[in-house]
Short mmCIF file of C-alpha atoms in Angstrom, two decimals:
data_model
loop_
_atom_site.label_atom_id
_atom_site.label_comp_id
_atom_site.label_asym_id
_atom_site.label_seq_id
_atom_site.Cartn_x
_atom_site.Cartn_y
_atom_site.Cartn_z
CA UNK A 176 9.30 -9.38 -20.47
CA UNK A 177 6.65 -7.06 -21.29
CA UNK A 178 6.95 -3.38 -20.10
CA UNK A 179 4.25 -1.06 -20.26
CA UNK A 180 3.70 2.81 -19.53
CA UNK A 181 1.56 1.25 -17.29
CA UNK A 182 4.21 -0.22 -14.90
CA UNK A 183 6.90 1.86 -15.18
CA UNK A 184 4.14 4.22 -13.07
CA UNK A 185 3.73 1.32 -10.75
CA UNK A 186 7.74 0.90 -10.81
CA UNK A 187 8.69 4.87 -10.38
CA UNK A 188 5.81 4.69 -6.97
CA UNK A 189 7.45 1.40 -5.74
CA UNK A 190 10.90 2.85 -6.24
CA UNK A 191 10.05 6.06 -4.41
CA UNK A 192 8.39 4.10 -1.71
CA UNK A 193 11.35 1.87 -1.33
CA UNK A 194 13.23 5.33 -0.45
CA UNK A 195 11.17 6.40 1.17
CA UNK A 196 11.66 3.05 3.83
CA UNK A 197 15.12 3.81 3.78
CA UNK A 198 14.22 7.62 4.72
CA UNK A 199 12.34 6.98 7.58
CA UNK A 200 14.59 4.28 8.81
CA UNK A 201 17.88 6.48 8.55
CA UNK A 202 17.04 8.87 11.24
CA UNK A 203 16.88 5.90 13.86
CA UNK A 204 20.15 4.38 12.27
CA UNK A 205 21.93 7.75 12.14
CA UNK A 206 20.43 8.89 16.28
CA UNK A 207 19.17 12.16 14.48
CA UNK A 208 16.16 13.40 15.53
CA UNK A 209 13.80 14.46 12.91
CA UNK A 210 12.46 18.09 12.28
CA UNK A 211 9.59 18.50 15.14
CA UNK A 212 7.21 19.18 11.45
CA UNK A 213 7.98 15.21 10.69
CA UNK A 214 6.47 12.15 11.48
CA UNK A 215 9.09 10.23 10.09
CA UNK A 216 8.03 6.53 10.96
CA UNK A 217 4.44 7.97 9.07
CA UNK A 218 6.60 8.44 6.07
CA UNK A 219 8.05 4.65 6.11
CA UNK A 220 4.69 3.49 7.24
CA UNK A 221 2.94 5.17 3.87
CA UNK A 222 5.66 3.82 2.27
CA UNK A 223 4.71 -0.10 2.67
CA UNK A 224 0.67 0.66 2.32
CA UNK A 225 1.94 1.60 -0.95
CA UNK A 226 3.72 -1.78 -1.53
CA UNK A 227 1.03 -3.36 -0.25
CA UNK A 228 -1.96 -1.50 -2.45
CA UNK A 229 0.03 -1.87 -5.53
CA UNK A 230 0.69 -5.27 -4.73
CA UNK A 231 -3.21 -5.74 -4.20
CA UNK A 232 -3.71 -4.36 -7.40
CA UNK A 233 -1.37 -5.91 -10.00
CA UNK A 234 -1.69 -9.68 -8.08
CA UNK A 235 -5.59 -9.64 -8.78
CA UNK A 236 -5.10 -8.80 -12.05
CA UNK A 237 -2.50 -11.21 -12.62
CA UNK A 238 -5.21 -13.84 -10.79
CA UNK A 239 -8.03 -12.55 -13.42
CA UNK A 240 -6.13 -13.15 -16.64
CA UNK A 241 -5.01 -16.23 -15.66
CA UNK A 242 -7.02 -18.03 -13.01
CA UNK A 243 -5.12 -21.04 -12.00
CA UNK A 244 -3.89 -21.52 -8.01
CA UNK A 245 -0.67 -23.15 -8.52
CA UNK A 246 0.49 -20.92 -11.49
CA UNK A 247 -0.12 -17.67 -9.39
CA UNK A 248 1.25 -19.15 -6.34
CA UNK A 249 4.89 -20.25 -8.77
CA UNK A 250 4.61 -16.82 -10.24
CA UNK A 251 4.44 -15.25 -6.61
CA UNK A 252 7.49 -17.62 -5.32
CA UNK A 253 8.97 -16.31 -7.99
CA UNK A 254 8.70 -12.56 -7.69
CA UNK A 255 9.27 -12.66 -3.48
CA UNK A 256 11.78 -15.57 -2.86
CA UNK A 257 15.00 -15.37 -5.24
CA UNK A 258 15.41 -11.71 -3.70
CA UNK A 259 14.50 -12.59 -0.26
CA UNK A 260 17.69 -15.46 -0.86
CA UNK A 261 20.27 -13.00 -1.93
CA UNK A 262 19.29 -10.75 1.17
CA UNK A 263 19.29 -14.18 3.22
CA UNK A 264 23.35 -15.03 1.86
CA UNK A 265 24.73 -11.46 1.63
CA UNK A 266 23.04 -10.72 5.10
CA UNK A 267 24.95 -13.24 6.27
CA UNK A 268 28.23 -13.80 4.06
CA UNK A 269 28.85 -10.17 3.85
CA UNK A 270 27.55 -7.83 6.12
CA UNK A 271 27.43 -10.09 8.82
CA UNK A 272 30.86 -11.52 8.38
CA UNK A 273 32.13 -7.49 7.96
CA UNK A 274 30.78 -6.28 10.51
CA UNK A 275 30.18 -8.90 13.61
CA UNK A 276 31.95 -8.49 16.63
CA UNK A 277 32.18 -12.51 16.80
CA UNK A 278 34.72 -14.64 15.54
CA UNK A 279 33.83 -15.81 12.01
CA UNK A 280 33.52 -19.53 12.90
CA UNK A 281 31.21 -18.43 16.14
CA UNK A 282 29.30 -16.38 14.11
CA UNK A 283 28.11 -19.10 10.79
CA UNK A 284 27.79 -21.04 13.52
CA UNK A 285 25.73 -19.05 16.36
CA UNK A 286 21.80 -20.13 17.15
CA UNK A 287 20.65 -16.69 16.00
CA UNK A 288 22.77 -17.43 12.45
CA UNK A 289 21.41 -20.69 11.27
CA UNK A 290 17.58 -19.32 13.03
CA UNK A 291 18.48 -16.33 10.09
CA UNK A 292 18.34 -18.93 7.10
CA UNK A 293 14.11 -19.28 8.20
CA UNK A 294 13.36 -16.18 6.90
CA UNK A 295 13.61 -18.05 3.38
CA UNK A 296 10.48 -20.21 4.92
CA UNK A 297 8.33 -16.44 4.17
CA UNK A 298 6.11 -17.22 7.38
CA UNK A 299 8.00 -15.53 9.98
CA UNK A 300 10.46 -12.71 10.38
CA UNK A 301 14.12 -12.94 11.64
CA UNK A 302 15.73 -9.89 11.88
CA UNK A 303 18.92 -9.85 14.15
CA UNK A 304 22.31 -11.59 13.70
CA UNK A 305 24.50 -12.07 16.62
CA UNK A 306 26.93 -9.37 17.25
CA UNK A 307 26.67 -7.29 14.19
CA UNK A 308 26.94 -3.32 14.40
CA UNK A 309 27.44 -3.53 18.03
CA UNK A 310 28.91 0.51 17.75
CA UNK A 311 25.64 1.75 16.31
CA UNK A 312 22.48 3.35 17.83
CA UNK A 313 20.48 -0.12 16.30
CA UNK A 314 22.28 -2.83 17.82
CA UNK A 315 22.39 -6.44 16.36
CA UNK A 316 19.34 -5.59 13.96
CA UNK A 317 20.92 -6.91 10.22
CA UNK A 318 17.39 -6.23 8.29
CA UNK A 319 14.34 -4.43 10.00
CA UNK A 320 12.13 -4.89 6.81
CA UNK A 321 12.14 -8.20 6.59
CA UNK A 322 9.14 -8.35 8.82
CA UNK A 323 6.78 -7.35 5.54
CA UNK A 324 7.97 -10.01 3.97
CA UNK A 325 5.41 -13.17 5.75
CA UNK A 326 2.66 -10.49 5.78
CA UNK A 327 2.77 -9.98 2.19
CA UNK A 328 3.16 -14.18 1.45
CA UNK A 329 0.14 -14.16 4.04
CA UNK A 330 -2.06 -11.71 1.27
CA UNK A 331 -0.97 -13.86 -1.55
CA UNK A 332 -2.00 -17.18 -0.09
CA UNK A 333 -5.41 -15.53 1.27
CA UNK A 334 -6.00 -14.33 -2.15
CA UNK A 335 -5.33 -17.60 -3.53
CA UNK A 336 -7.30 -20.08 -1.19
CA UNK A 337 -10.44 -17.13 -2.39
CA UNK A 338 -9.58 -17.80 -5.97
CA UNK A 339 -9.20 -21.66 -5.25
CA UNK A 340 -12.81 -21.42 -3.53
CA UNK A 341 -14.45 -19.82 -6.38
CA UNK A 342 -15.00 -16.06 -4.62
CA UNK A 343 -13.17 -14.61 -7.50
CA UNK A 344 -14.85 -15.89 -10.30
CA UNK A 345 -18.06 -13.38 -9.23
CA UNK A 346 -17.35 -10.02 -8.66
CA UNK A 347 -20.10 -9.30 -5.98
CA UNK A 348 -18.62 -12.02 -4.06
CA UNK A 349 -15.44 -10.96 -4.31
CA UNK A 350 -16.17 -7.66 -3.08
CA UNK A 351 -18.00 -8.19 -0.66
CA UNK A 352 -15.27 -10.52 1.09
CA UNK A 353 -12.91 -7.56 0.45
CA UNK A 354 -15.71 -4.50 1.66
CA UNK A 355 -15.98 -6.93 4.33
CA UNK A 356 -12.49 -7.21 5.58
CA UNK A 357 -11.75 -3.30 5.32
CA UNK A 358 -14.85 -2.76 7.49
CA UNK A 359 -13.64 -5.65 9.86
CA UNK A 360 -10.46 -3.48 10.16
CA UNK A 361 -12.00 -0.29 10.48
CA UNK A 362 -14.16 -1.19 13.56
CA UNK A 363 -12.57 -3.37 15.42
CA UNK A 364 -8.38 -3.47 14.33
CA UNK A 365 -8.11 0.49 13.77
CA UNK A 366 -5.42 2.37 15.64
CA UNK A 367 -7.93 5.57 15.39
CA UNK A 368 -10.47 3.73 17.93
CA UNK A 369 -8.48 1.20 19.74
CA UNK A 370 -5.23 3.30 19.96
CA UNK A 371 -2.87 0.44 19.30
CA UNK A 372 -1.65 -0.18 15.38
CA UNK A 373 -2.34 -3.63 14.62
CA UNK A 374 0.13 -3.75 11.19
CA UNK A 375 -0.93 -7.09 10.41
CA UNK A 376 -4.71 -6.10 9.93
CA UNK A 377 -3.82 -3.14 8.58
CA UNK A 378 -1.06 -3.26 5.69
CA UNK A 379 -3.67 -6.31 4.56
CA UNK A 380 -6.72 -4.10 4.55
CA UNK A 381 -4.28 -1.86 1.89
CA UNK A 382 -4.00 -5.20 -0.12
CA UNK A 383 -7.92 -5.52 -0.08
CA UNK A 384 -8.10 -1.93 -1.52
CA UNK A 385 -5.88 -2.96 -4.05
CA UNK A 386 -7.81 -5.85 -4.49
CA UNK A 387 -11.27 -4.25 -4.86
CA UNK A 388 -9.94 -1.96 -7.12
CA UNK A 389 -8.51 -4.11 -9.77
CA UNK A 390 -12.18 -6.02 -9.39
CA UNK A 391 -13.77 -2.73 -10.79
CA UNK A 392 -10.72 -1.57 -12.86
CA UNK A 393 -13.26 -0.60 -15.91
CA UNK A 394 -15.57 1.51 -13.85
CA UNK A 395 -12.26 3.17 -11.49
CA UNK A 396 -10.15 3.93 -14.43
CA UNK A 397 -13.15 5.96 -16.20
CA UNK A 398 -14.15 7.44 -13.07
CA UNK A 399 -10.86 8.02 -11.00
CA UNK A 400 -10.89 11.44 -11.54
CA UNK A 401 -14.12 12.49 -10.16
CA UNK A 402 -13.97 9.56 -7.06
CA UNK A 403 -10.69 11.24 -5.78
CA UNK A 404 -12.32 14.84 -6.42
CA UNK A 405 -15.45 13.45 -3.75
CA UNK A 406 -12.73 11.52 -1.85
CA UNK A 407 -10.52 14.41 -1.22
CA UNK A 408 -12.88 17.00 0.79
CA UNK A 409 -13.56 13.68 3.18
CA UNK A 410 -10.72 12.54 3.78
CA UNK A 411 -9.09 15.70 4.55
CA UNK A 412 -11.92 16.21 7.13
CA UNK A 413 -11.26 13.00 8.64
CA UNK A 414 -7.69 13.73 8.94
CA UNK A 415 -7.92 17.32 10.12
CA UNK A 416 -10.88 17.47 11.54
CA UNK A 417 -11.92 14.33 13.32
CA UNK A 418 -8.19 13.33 13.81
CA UNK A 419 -8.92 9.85 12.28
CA UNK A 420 -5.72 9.84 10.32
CA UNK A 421 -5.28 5.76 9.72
CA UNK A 422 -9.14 5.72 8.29
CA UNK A 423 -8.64 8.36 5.56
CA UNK A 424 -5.52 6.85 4.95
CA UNK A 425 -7.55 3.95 3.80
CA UNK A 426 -9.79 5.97 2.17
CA UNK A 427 -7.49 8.62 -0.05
CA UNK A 428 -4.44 6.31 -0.62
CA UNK A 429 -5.54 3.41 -2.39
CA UNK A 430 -7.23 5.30 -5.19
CA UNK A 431 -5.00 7.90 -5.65
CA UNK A 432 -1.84 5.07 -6.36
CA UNK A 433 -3.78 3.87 -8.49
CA UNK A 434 -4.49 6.43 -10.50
CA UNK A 435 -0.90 7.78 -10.54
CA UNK A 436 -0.01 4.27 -11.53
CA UNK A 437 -2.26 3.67 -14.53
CA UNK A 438 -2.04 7.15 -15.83
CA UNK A 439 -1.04 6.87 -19.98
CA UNK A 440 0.91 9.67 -19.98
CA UNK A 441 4.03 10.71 -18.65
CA UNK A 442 6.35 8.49 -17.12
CA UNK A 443 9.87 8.05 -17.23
CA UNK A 444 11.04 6.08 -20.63
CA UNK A 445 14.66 5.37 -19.24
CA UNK A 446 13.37 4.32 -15.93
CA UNK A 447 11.07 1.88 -17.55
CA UNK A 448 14.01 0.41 -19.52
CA UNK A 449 16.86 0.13 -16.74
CA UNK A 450 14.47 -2.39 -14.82
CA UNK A 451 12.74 -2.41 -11.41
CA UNK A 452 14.84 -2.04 -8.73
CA UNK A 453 12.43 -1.65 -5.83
CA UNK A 454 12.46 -4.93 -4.47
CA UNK A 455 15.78 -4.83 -4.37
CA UNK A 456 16.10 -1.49 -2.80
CA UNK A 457 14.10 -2.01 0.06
CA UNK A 458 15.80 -5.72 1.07
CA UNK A 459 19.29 -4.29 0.67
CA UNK A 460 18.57 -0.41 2.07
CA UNK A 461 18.90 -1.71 5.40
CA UNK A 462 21.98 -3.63 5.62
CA UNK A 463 23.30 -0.83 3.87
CA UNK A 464 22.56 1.83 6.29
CA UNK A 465 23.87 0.37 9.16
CA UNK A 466 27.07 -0.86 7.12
CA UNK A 467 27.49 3.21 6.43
CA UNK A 468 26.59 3.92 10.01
CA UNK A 469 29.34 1.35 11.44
CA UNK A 470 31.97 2.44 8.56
CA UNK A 471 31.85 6.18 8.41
CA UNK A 472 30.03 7.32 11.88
CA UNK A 473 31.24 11.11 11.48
CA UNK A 474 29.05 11.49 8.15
CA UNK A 475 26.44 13.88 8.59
CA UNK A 476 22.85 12.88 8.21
CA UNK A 477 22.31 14.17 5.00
CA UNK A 478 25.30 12.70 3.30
CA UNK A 479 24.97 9.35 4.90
CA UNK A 480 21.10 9.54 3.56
CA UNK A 481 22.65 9.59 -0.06
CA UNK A 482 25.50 7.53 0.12
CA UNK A 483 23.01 5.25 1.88
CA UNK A 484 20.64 5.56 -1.01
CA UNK A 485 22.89 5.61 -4.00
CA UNK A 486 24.47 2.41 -2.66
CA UNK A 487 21.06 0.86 -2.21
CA UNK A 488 19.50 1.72 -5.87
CA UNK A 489 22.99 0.14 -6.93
CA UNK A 490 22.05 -2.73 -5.32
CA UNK A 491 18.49 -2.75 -6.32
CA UNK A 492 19.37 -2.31 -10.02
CA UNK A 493 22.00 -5.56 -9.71
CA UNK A 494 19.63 -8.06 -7.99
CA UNK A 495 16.93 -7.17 -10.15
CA UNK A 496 19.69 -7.58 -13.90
CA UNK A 497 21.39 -10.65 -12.41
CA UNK A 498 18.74 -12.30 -10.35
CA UNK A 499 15.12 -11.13 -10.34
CA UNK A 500 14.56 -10.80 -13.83
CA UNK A 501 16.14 -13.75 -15.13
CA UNK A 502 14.50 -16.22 -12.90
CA UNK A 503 10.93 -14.34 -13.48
CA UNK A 504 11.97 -16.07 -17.17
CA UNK A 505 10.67 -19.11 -15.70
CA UNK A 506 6.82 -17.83 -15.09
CA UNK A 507 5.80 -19.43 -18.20
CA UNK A 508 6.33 -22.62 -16.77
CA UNK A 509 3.22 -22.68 -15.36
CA UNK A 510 0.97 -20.29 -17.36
CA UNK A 511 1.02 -17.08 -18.95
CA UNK A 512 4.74 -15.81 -19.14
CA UNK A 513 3.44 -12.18 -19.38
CA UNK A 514 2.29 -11.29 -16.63
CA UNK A 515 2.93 -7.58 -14.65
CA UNK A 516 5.41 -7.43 -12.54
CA UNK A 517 4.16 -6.89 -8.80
CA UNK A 518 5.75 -6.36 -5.40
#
């Protein structure tokens, strides 16, 4: 597969985003309370807009070079589901045979256990197995982020049925549905104005940045520069000064990931060669935590934050050699076998 300076910027964000998950998770799944300076569910939540904008990004892209609905759909399956089945199995074959209270027959053979295998469906979240980590502070809950997962098919299949329709193939038409959803969740689904967070309008409206980005990638990447430069004063007074916090969000975020990703220099040669572990990362960094929770309870924060981590980027790195990457072989099935890698 084809590795460019490119995405290894995209991979180096995604894997410090899938950390970042695990971060914000820990201090629920350790009961420590954050410093009072931290907004630590902030952190996790910047964490998947970056999935989601990167995702945006590299997907259209993907769509543009090679504009064919079933071959971008298979190439999606591809990149989302193998992973989503080795969480699935080891959710269930591993951690939840380690670690529920149940007897193991009970257990393959509870409700909640065989409702588990539906994640692998991508349209609705299952998180919980029965009786698993019944000592810790996050009872029964096997794999919190799972819940991205159907919200992220969701953005592929939109994206899709627009390409299928013919909005993609003109750019002012494809903008404006994008301009159009972003304003949609600005004024009416915005947590700044209707004080409830609405994540399934929002992590999509980070998709349609992504989106509307890699529409104009010729004019953003010679202008990036002096767009964040305007950007920045804004959206700091929106943050700061008008308190609207989720709407510069929107605003700064976007651009700026960009830009880090697509910068030509710099980047981390060795990273780029040992693969892209973020998928990986955030489907196992879960599972992990609360199997390091139930095992070794005394462990301070801190060092059950790395041990946590160092386990997870282990297991990132091995689903991505001995699964992900081999079956991502098969993209060429259906069109160009080339293609970026994306979330």
């Amino acid at each position: 597969m084809h590795h460019s300076s490119r995405t290894s910027h995209f991979d180096t964000l995604r894997i410090g985003a899938a950390l970042a998950v695990i971060f914000s998770h820990h201090f629920h799944i350790a009961r420590a309370a954050p410093p009072p300076w931290l907004h630590s569910d902030m952190v996790g939540g910047v964490a998947v807009m970056t999935f989601f904008t990167i995702s945006g990004y590299l997907v259209t892209l993907s769509w543009l070079r090679h504009p064919d609905t079933v071959a971008f759909l298979w190439k999606r399956l591809l990149r989302i589901w193998p992973g989503v089945l080795l969480a699935v199995i080891t959710n269930i074959f591993l951690f939840g045979l380690a670690f529920t209270s149940l007897d193991a027959a009970d257990f393959l053979r509870h409700p909640e256990t065989l409702t588990y295998y539906q994640n692998l469906l991508l349209y609705r979240e299952y998180v919980n197995l029965p009786g698993v980590f019944e000592g810790n502070p996050v009872r029964h809950v096997m794999n919190g982020p799972l819940w991205t997962i159907p919200m992220e098919t969701l953005c592929y299949a939109v994206l899709a049925g627009l390409g299928a329709l013919g909005v993609l193939r003109s750019r002012a038409l494809a903008t404006v549905a994008c301009l159009g959803y972003i304003a949609f969740f600005l004024t009416t689904q915005n947590a700044d104005f209707t004080g409830t967070m609405r994540h399934w309008f929002e992590y999509p409206a980070y998709f349609a940045c992504g989106t509307l980005i890699a529409l104009h990638r010729g004019v953003f990447l010679a202008r990036a520069q002096q767009w964040l430069c305007m950007l920045a004063p804004i959206g700091v007074l929106l943050f700061f000064g008008l308190e609207l916090e989720h709407s510069a969000g929107l605003l700064i975020l976007p651009p700026l990931l960009i830009y880090l990703g697509t910068r030509q220099r710099g980047g981390l040669p060795l990273l780029r060669r040992a693969g892209d572990p973020s998928f990986g990362i955030y489907l196992f960094g879960f599972p992990i935590a609360q199997a390091v929770e139930a095992t070794w309870p005394e462990l301070d924060f801190t060092t059950s934050l790395l041990l946590t981590s160092l386990l997870s980027i282990a297991a990132g790195y091995a689903s991505w050699h001995l699964l992900e990457s081999r079956v991502l072989r098969l993209k060429g099935w259906l069109g160009e076998g080339n293609a970026l890698r994306t979330a």
